[in-house]
Every structure is written in structure tokens, then in C-alpha cells.
Amino acid sequence: MSMVGVIGYGVVGSGTVELFEKHREEISKKVGRKCDIKYICDLRDFPGDPFEDKLVKDFNIILNDEDIEVVAEMIGGATLAYEYTKKLLERGKSVVTSNKELVAAHGAELIAIARAHNCNYLFEASVGGGIPIIRPLNKCLAGNEIKQISGILNGTTNFILTKMIKEQMDFDSALKLAQELGYAEQDPTADIEGHDACRKICILGSLAFGKQIYPEYVHCSGISGITPDDVEYAENAGYAIKLIGTVKPAENGKVLAIVCPRLVEKSNLLASVDDVYNAISVVGDGVGDVLFYGRGAGRLPTASAVVGDIIDCLKHHHKVLALSWEDCFDKDYVADYKKDQVSMYVRIKAEDAQALKSAISEMFGKLMYIERAGRPDNELAFITPHMTEEDIDLNLAILSHSSEIASKIRLL
Ligand code: HSE
């Protein structure tokens, strides 16, 4: 009998157990041996739970049980989960996870430990929830030079932005609803400020370009500063505002990675990705543009990817799957995003905003002004031409002497 342990019986942990047990017979057939979940480890009690007989409180029971081949780490965070994952891998037990924080912080190291102990560390669920993206990037697209990966990688913020745009819901109510539906992280700051999406783009970039990209070196800004006025201006100019993570190769073997809200043209498929859905666009030199779309968060969609990884580990017991990247401690590996060319949506406030128009045109050259119904006289919104962000900032610094720069959002 091939046995599985689950550590952490929260939203995704319980979804994983439910899905695995629902399909246990079929999973056993796929693996070619009888498989089951032996233990679920959690410090809490779950009286009346259908799998109460499998619950244990001591992690060492799983660690020391020779029958356990694979463990689903569903604890989250990068402290206890890190310690447990290392111990399990060192014992030759494969570990699967949806824990993007841990993979983004210690992926290269944990993969290396797994290889050294003839087991696997898999994390399909860490990016895009139920969307297959890690395997396609690692296998099906491996014959390409990856030109760019960009995507909507956080279900909570996409859900919030959609509710704000389509149902005029205020930010707090939309966030509360996302939390009730189990999309948001325990601390929603990680979602709202883009840290969660940042971890995910770092994982994709590490895999695509072969070296660990650490989130602390990646510029990241979230959606908390987006106002209904910005949404309206964007709409009028033919754009939707989305939180986008991007990674692409840069000069001298570096990568350029950034997470920020962006104005996405309505004709771009990413603009119509709504609610909790995620979408990841991968551009390869051979394949062109490929779009991966699906539920990026939630109990069963995420469990779907976790159970897929469990099955893969069970099928490849004592066989190392080729999925890895090198560690990289050079903080200059991530290029300076300010040197990248971009167009910027800018909203300014000034007592006599109209009078600034000629100065603005002189600074930026050809630009596009945007209107909204009831625009106050002291407000102007425009989209700059394509230029380095450094140059845009120099112009805005001059403009800030005579106006307030109320919003600044990059275009995709
Ligand atoms: N909080 C995350 C999100 C969960 O909203 O996308 C899935 O990683």
C-alpha cells in the first residue's frame, strides 16, 4: 500500500483529502498500486469530520512512518513548512505543496535536497491554483526560448477588481467577500499589495530562466491605490486595470521581473479574465503566444493540482523528476525595471490643470488625453508615449512642482 500524509487541514488541505478520497480507487489504478491517505496532521480538533480517524497532532508520526511515500505540505508560510519539508525530503519522502511563499524563498534548495535523497519536491499548485502551468513550462514548452511570461496570478485581487469594475462594489466589501469564499490569504496584505503574485512570477521566472529569482529583488506594487476614477479613465480609453506579474529576459543574462497594476487593452485576452480566474500568457520563440486560463484559487481547484502532484510522486517513487533551477544570490540578476520601456497612464491634480497641457505635451511629445464624465477642472489624465520609466519619472518630477501626481499606472 502506498501511503500519503497531509500536513495542515485548512482550506486546501481539506480539499486535497476530499478530492483524493473521492477518487482513491481511480488513483490506485493510475498509480498501479493501492494508495491511500494514512494521516492528516493538524494541531486543531475536527470533531465529526469524516476523516477524523486519520487525524494526528504530531508531525513526527508522519516523518517516522516508513509507509509514507508522499506528503502534502499544506501549512503555508516559510518557517515551520520549511523545517518540515526539509526533514521529510531528507528522509526520502516526496513533498508536494501549494506553498508559493516557501517555493519562492527556498525552491532551489529544496529541489536540490529532494534530488540528493532520490525523491521529489513538486509545486504545481503554487502558481495559478488549478491551472497546469509548472509542468507545461517545464516539459511541453521546454523546446522554446521563453521571450516573456505575464499573467494575472492572484485570484483575490482579480476578484476584487472585477467586483469594483462590474458591480461598483467598494474595496472593503469585495475583499470581505473574497475572504469568505476562501480565496484570500490569512493576511490579505500579501494579496492586495502584490506579494503573492510576486512569489508566483518569481517561481515561473526561476523555472523558465533556470536561476532562482528572489521576490525581495522584484519591484512589486498592489491594487490598494487604484481608485474608481482610474477605473473609469481606463475604461474610457479602452483598457481594463489588472494586477499583472511579468518576467522576461534582459540584457547581459539578467531577467526583468515586476508585479504591478497595469492598463490592459480590451483586445488582449487578459483583459477579459474576471473574478477569481487567473491567466498566464507565455511567449516562446517557437510556439508564439500560449494562454493558460482557469481557477487560480479556491479549495478544490487548488486541490486538483496538489492531487495531480501526489499521483506523479507516487508513480515516480524513488525516481527523480527533472524539474529544477540553480540558486542565485546575485541581486543584480534582476535588471532595473526603470530602464525598461513602458507607456504610463498618469492622473494629475492642479489648480489650473488645463494650463499645464502645453508643458506636458512639450515633455512627453505625442500623448493621449483621456476624459471621464464629470471630470473636475483640476484634474487631467493622459497616457505617455513609450519611453523608459526613468525618463517618465524625470518628467513627472518636474510636473510635480506644479501639480500633484495622483496616479501612475503602467500599460501592458
Ligand atoms: N490568495 C491566493 C489568490 C490564493 O488569491 O490567488 C491562491 O494562490
Coordinates of C-alpha atoms and ligand atoms in Angstrom, one line a residue:
M1 CA 0.0 0.0 0.0
S2 CA 1.4 3.4 -0.9
M3 CA 0.6 5.9 1.8
V4 CA 0.2 9.7 1.7
G5 CA 0.4 12.2 4.6
V6 CA -1.3 15.6 4.6
I7 CA 0.1 18.3 6.9
G8 CA -2.3 21.2 7.5
Y9 CA -6.1 20.6 7.4
G10 CA -7.2 24.0 6.3
V11 CA -8.9 25.1 3.1
V12 CA -6.6 23.5 0.6
G13 CA -5.6 20.6 2.9
S14 CA -9.2 19.5 3.4
G15 CA -9.9 19.9 -0.3
T16 CA -6.9 17.7 -1.1
V17 CA -8.2 15.0 1.3
E18 CA -11.7 15.2 -0.1
L19 CA -10.6 15.0 -3.8
F20 CA -8.1 12.2 -3.1
E21 CA -10.5 10.1 -1.2
K22 CA -13.3 10.7 -3.7
H23 CA -11.0 9.3 -6.5
R24 CA -9.0 6.9 -4.4
E25 CA -9.9 3.8 -6.4
E26 CA -9.1 5.5 -9.8
I27 CA -5.9 7.0 -8.3
S28 CA -4.8 3.5 -7.2
K29 CA -5.4 2.2 -10.8
K30 CA -3.4 5.1 -12.3
V31 CA -0.5 4.5 -9.9
G32 CA -0.7 0.8 -10.3
R33 CA -0.7 0.1 -6.6
K34 CA -3.3 0.6 -3.8
C35 CA -2.9 4.2 -2.4
D36 CA -4.5 6.0 0.5
I37 CA -4.1 8.9 2.9
K38 CA -2.8 7.5 6.2
Y39 CA -2.5 10.6 8.3
I40 CA -3.7 14.2 8.4
C41 CA -1.6 16.3 10.7
D42 CA -3.1 19.4 12.4
L43 CA -3.0 20.8 15.9
R44 CA -6.7 21.5 15.8
D45 CA -9.6 19.1 16.6
F46 CA -12.2 18.4 13.9
P47 CA -15.0 16.5 15.8
G48 CA -17.3 14.7 13.4
D49 CA -15.0 15.1 10.4
P50 CA -15.4 12.2 8.0
F51 CA -11.6 11.6 8.2
E52 CA -11.3 12.1 12.0
D53 CA -9.7 8.6 12.3
K54 CA -6.7 9.8 10.2
L55 CA -6.0 12.9 12.3
V56 CA -2.8 13.2 14.3
K57 CA -1.2 16.1 16.0
D58 CA 2.4 15.1 16.0
F59 CA 4.3 15.7 12.8
N60 CA 6.9 13.0 13.8
I61 CA 4.3 10.3 13.3
I62 CA 4.3 11.1 9.6
L63 CA 8.1 11.7 9.5
N64 CA 8.9 8.4 11.1
D65 CA 6.3 6.2 9.3
E66 CA 8.1 4.1 6.7
D67 CA 4.8 3.6 4.7
I68 CA 4.5 7.3 3.9
E69 CA 5.9 7.9 0.4
V70 CA 4.5 11.4 -0.2
V71 CA 3.5 14.3 2.0
A72 CA 1.3 17.2 1.0
E73 CA 2.6 20.3 2.9
M74 CA -0.5 22.5 3.3
I75 CA 0.8 24.6 6.2
G76 CA 1.8 27.7 4.3
G77 CA 4.5 30.2 5.3
A78 CA 8.2 29.7 5.1
T79 CA 9.2 28.8 8.6
L80 CA 7.6 25.7 10.0
A81 CA 6.8 24.5 6.5
Y82 CA 10.4 24.9 5.6
E83 CA 11.7 22.9 8.5
Y84 CA 9.1 20.1 8.0
T85 CA 9.7 20.0 4.2
K86 CA 13.5 19.7 4.7
K87 CA 13.1 16.9 7.3
L88 CA 10.7 14.9 5.1
L89 CA 12.9 15.2 1.9
E90 CA 16.0 14.2 3.9
R91 CA 14.1 11.1 4.8
G92 CA 13.4 10.4 1.1
K93 CA 9.7 11.3 1.3
S94 CA 8.5 13.3 -1.7
V95 CA 6.7 16.6 -0.8
V96 CA 4.0 18.4 -2.8
T97 CA 2.7 21.8 -2.0
S98 CA 0.7 24.9 -2.9
N99 CA 3.0 27.0 -0.7
K100 CA 4.3 29.7 -3.1
E101 CA 6.0 31.6 -0.3
L102 CA 8.2 28.6 0.5
V103 CA 9.0 27.7 -3.1
A104 CA 9.8 31.4 -3.9
A105 CA 12.0 31.6 -0.9
H106 CA 13.7 28.2 -0.9
G107 CA 12.8 26.5 -4.1
A108 CA 16.3 25.8 -5.4
E109 CA 17.5 24.5 -2.1
L110 CA 14.5 22.2 -1.5
I111 CA 14.6 20.8 -5.1
A112 CA 18.4 20.0 -4.5
I113 CA 17.6 18.3 -1.2
A114 CA 14.9 16.2 -2.9
R115 CA 17.3 15.2 -5.7
A116 CA 20.0 14.3 -3.2
H117 CA 17.6 12.0 -1.4
N118 CA 16.0 10.4 -4.5
C119 CA 12.6 11.9 -4.1
N120 CA 10.7 14.9 -5.5
Y121 CA 9.5 18.3 -4.5
L122 CA 6.6 19.3 -6.6
F123 CA 4.5 22.5 -6.5
E124 CA 2.1 22.7 -9.5
A125 CA -0.5 24.3 -7.1
S126 CA 1.8 27.1 -6.1
V127 CA 1.1 29.1 -9.3
G128 CA -2.3 29.6 -10.9
G129 CA -4.2 27.3 -8.4
G130 CA -5.8 24.6 -10.6
I131 CA -4.2 25.8 -13.9
P132 CA -1.5 23.5 -15.2
I133 CA 1.5 25.8 -15.7
I134 CA 4.6 24.4 -14.0
R135 CA 4.6 21.1 -16.0
P136 CA 3.8 22.7 -19.3
L137 CA 6.6 25.3 -18.8
N138 CA 9.0 22.5 -17.6
K139 CA 8.1 20.0 -20.3
C140 CA 5.9 20.9 -23.2
L141 CA 7.4 24.4 -23.8
A142 CA 11.0 23.3 -22.9
G143 CA 12.0 23.4 -26.6
N144 CA 11.4 27.2 -26.7
E145 CA 13.4 30.2 -25.8
I146 CA 10.9 31.9 -23.5
K147 CA 10.5 35.5 -24.5
Q148 CA 8.1 36.6 -21.8
I149 CA 5.7 35.4 -19.2
S150 CA 2.9 37.7 -18.0
G151 CA -0.2 36.9 -16.1
I152 CA -3.0 37.6 -13.7
L153 CA -1.6 35.5 -10.9
N154 CA -3.8 36.4 -7.9
G155 CA -7.4 35.4 -7.7
T156 CA -8.2 37.6 -4.8
T157 CA -7.1 40.9 -6.4
N158 CA -8.7 39.9 -9.7
F159 CA -11.9 39.1 -7.9
I160 CA -11.8 42.5 -6.1
L161 CA -11.0 44.5 -9.2
T162 CA -13.8 42.7 -11.1
K163 CA -16.3 43.5 -8.3
M164 CA -15.2 47.1 -8.2
I165 CA -15.4 47.5 -12.0
K166 CA -18.5 45.5 -12.8
E167 CA -20.6 45.8 -9.7
Q168 CA -19.3 49.1 -8.3
M169 CA -18.6 47.3 -5.0
D170 CA -16.3 49.1 -2.6
F171 CA -12.9 47.7 -2.0
D172 CA -13.6 46.5 1.6
S173 CA -16.8 44.7 0.8
A174 CA -15.2 42.9 -2.2
L175 CA -12.2 41.9 0.0
K176 CA -14.5 40.6 2.7
L177 CA -16.4 38.5 0.1
A178 CA -13.1 37.1 -1.2
Q179 CA -12.1 36.1 2.3
E180 CA -15.4 34.4 2.9
L181 CA -15.0 32.4 -0.3
G182 CA -11.6 31.2 0.9
Y183 CA -9.6 33.0 -1.9
A184 CA -7.6 35.5 0.2
E185 CA -4.5 34.6 2.2
Q186 CA -4.8 34.7 6.0
D187 CA -3.2 38.1 5.9
P188 CA -4.8 39.7 2.9
T189 CA -1.9 42.2 2.6
A190 CA 0.0 39.6 0.6
D191 CA -2.8 39.5 -2.0
I192 CA -3.6 43.2 -2.0
E193 CA 0.0 44.5 -2.1
G194 CA 1.0 42.1 -4.8
H195 CA 3.4 39.9 -2.7
D196 CA 1.5 36.7 -3.5
A197 CA 1.6 37.5 -7.3
C198 CA 5.3 38.4 -6.9
R199 CA 6.1 35.0 -5.4
K200 CA 4.3 33.3 -8.3
I201 CA 6.1 35.2 -11.1
C202 CA 9.4 34.5 -9.3
I203 CA 8.6 30.8 -9.4
L204 CA 7.7 30.9 -13.1
G205 CA 10.8 33.0 -13.9
S206 CA 13.1 30.7 -11.9
L207 CA 11.8 27.7 -13.8
A208 CA 11.8 29.4 -17.3
F209 CA 15.2 31.0 -17.0
G210 CA 17.0 28.5 -14.8
K211 CA 18.0 30.6 -11.8
Q212 CA 16.2 31.4 -8.6
I213 CA 14.6 34.8 -8.7
Y214 CA 14.1 36.1 -5.1
P215 CA 10.9 38.2 -4.5
E216 CA 12.8 40.7 -2.4
Y217 CA 14.7 41.9 -5.6
V218 CA 11.5 42.3 -7.6
H219 CA 9.6 45.5 -7.8
C220 CA 6.1 44.9 -6.5
S221 CA 3.1 47.2 -6.1
G222 CA -0.5 46.2 -5.4
I223 CA -4.0 47.4 -6.0
S224 CA -4.8 49.4 -2.9
G225 CA -4.1 52.7 -4.6
I226 CA -6.5 52.1 -7.5
T227 CA -9.4 54.5 -7.4
P228 CA -12.8 54.3 -9.2
D229 CA -11.7 57.4 -11.1
D230 CA -8.7 55.4 -12.5
V231 CA -11.0 52.5 -13.4
E232 CA -13.3 55.0 -15.3
Y233 CA -10.5 56.7 -17.2
A234 CA -9.1 53.3 -18.2
E235 CA -12.5 52.1 -19.3
N236 CA -13.0 55.2 -21.5
A237 CA -9.6 54.7 -23.1
G238 CA -10.4 51.0 -23.9
Y239 CA -8.4 49.4 -21.1
A240 CA -9.2 47.2 -18.0
I241 CA -7.0 47.5 -14.9
K242 CA -5.4 44.2 -13.9
L243 CA -2.7 43.2 -11.4
I244 CA 0.0 41.7 -13.7
G245 CA 3.2 39.8 -13.0
T246 CA 5.8 39.9 -15.8
V247 CA 9.1 38.2 -16.3
K248 CA 11.3 38.3 -19.4
P249 CA 15.0 38.1 -20.3
A250 CA 17.0 41.3 -20.1
E251 CA 20.5 42.2 -21.3
N252 CA 23.6 40.6 -20.1
G253 CA 21.9 37.4 -19.0
K254 CA 19.7 39.1 -16.5
V255 CA 15.9 38.9 -16.1
L256 CA 13.4 41.7 -15.8
A257 CA 10.6 40.9 -13.3
I258 CA 7.9 43.2 -12.0
V259 CA 4.4 43.0 -10.4
C260 CA 2.1 46.0 -10.7
P261 CA -1.4 47.0 -11.7
R262 CA -1.5 47.6 -15.5
L263 CA -3.9 49.0 -18.0
V264 CA -4.6 46.1 -20.3
E265 CA -6.1 46.8 -23.8
K266 CA -9.6 45.3 -24.0
S267 CA -8.5 43.4 -27.2
N268 CA -5.9 41.5 -25.1
L269 CA -7.4 38.2 -23.7
L270 CA -6.0 39.0 -20.2
A271 CA -8.5 42.0 -20.0
S272 CA -11.5 39.7 -20.1
V273 CA -10.1 37.4 -17.3
D274 CA -12.5 38.1 -14.5
D275 CA -13.3 37.1 -10.9
V276 CA -11.1 34.5 -9.3
Y277 CA -9.8 33.3 -12.6
N278 CA -6.1 33.6 -13.4
A279 CA -4.5 33.6 -16.8
I280 CA -0.8 33.2 -17.7
S281 CA 0.5 34.1 -21.1
V282 CA 3.8 32.5 -22.2
V283 CA 5.6 33.7 -25.3
G284 CA 8.1 31.2 -26.8
D285 CA 10.2 31.7 -29.9
G286 CA 8.8 28.5 -31.5
V287 CA 5.2 28.3 -30.2
G288 CA 4.3 32.0 -30.2
D289 CA 1.8 33.1 -27.6
V290 CA 0.1 30.5 -25.4
L291 CA -2.5 31.3 -22.8
F292 CA -3.3 29.2 -19.7
Y293 CA -6.6 30.0 -18.1
G294 CA -8.6 28.7 -15.1
R295 CA -9.4 29.0 -11.5
G296 CA -6.4 30.5 -9.8
A297 CA -7.6 30.0 -6.2
G298 CA -10.1 28.1 -4.1
R299 CA -10.3 24.8 -2.3
L300 CA -10.9 22.2 -4.9
P301 CA -9.2 23.9 -7.9
T302 CA -6.0 24.1 -5.9
A303 CA -6.5 20.6 -4.5
S304 CA -6.8 19.4 -8.1
A305 CA -3.2 20.5 -8.7
V306 CA -2.0 19.1 -5.4
V307 CA -3.6 15.7 -6.0
G308 CA -2.0 15.6 -9.5
D309 CA 1.4 16.1 -7.9
I310 CA 0.7 13.4 -5.3
I311 CA -0.1 11.0 -8.1
D312 CA 3.0 12.0 -10.0
C313 CA 5.2 11.4 -6.9
L314 CA 3.5 8.0 -6.2
K315 CA 4.1 7.0 -9.9
H316 CA 7.7 8.0 -9.6
H317 CA 8.6 6.6 -6.2
H318 CA 12.4 6.7 -5.9
K319 CA 12.7 8.3 -9.3
V320 CA 13.8 11.9 -9.6
L321 CA 11.7 14.0 -12.0
A322 CA 13.6 16.6 -14.0
L323 CA 12.4 19.9 -12.5
S324 CA 15.0 22.2 -11.2
W325 CA 16.8 25.5 -11.3
E326 CA 20.0 26.8 -9.8
D327 CA 20.2 29.0 -6.8
C328 CA 21.3 32.6 -7.4
F329 CA 22.4 35.1 -4.8
D330 CA 23.3 37.9 -7.2
K331 CA 20.7 40.6 -6.5
D332 CA 21.7 42.2 -9.8
Y333 CA 20.4 39.2 -11.7
V334 CA 17.1 41.1 -11.7
A335 CA 17.5 44.1 -14.0
D336 CA 16.4 47.6 -13.1
Y337 CA 12.8 47.9 -14.3
K338 CA 13.2 51.7 -14.5
K339 CA 15.4 51.1 -17.6
D340 CA 12.6 49.3 -19.3
Q341 CA 10.4 51.0 -22.0
V342 CA 6.8 51.5 -21.0
S343 CA 3.8 53.7 -21.5
M344 CA 2.2 55.2 -18.4
Y345 CA -1.3 56.3 -17.5
V346 CA -0.9 59.4 -15.4
R347 CA -3.6 61.3 -13.5
I348 CA -2.6 64.7 -12.1
K349 CA -4.3 67.3 -10.0
A350 CA -3.6 71.0 -10.3
E351 CA -5.5 74.2 -9.6
D352 CA -5.3 75.2 -13.3
A353 CA -4.8 71.8 -14.9
Q354 CA -5.6 72.9 -18.4
A355 CA -2.8 75.4 -18.3
L356 CA -0.3 72.6 -17.9
K357 CA -1.3 70.9 -21.1
S358 CA 1.3 72.6 -23.3
A359 CA 4.1 71.9 -20.8
I360 CA 3.0 68.3 -20.6
S361 CA 3.0 67.9 -24.4
E362 CA 6.4 69.5 -24.6
M363 CA 7.8 67.0 -22.0
F364 CA 6.3 63.8 -23.4
G365 CA 5.8 64.6 -27.1
K366 CA 2.8 62.7 -28.6
L367 CA 0.5 61.7 -25.8
M368 CA -3.2 60.8 -25.4
Y369 CA -5.5 62.7 -23.0
I370 CA -8.4 60.8 -21.5
E371 CA -11.8 62.0 -20.4
R372 CA -14.4 60.9 -17.9
A373 CA -17.9 62.2 -17.2
G374 CA -17.8 64.9 -14.6
R375 CA -14.0 65.3 -14.7
P376 CA -13.2 68.2 -12.3
D377 CA -11.4 71.2 -13.7
N378 CA -8.4 70.5 -11.5
E379 CA -7.8 67.0 -13.0
L380 CA -6.1 65.7 -16.1
A381 CA -5.4 62.2 -17.2
F382 CA -3.2 61.1 -20.0
I383 CA -1.2 58.2 -21.4
T384 CA 2.5 58.8 -22.2
P385 CA 4.3 57.5 -25.2
H386 CA 6.6 54.5 -24.9
M387 CA 9.8 55.5 -23.2
T388 CA 12.0 54.4 -20.3
E389 CA 10.3 54.6 -16.9
E390 CA 13.3 56.6 -15.7
D391 CA 12.6 59.3 -18.3
I392 CA 8.9 59.3 -17.4
D393 CA 9.8 59.8 -13.8
L394 CA 12.1 62.7 -14.6
N395 CA 9.3 64.4 -16.4
L396 CA 6.8 63.7 -13.6
A397 CA 9.3 65.0 -11.0
I398 CA 9.3 68.3 -12.9
L399 CA 5.5 68.2 -13.2
S400 CA 5.1 67.6 -9.5
H401 CA 6.4 71.1 -8.8
S402 CA 3.1 72.5 -10.3
S403 CA 0.7 69.5 -9.7
E404 CA 0.0 66.5 -7.6
I405 CA 0.7 63.2 -9.3
A406 CA -2.4 61.4 -8.2
S407 CA -2.0 58.1 -10.1
K408 CA 0.6 56.4 -12.2
I409 CA -0.2 53.0 -13.8
R410 CA 1.9 51.2 -16.4
L411 CA 0.3 49.9 -19.6
L412 CA 0.9 46.2 -20.5
Ligands
HSE1 N1 -4.6 34.1 -2.3 C1 -4.3 33.5 -3.5 C2 -5.0 34.1 -4.6 C3 -4.6 32.0 -3.4 O1 -5.9 34.9 -4.3 O2 -4.7 33.9 -5.8 C4 -4.1 31.2 -4.5 O3 -2.7 31.2 -4.5

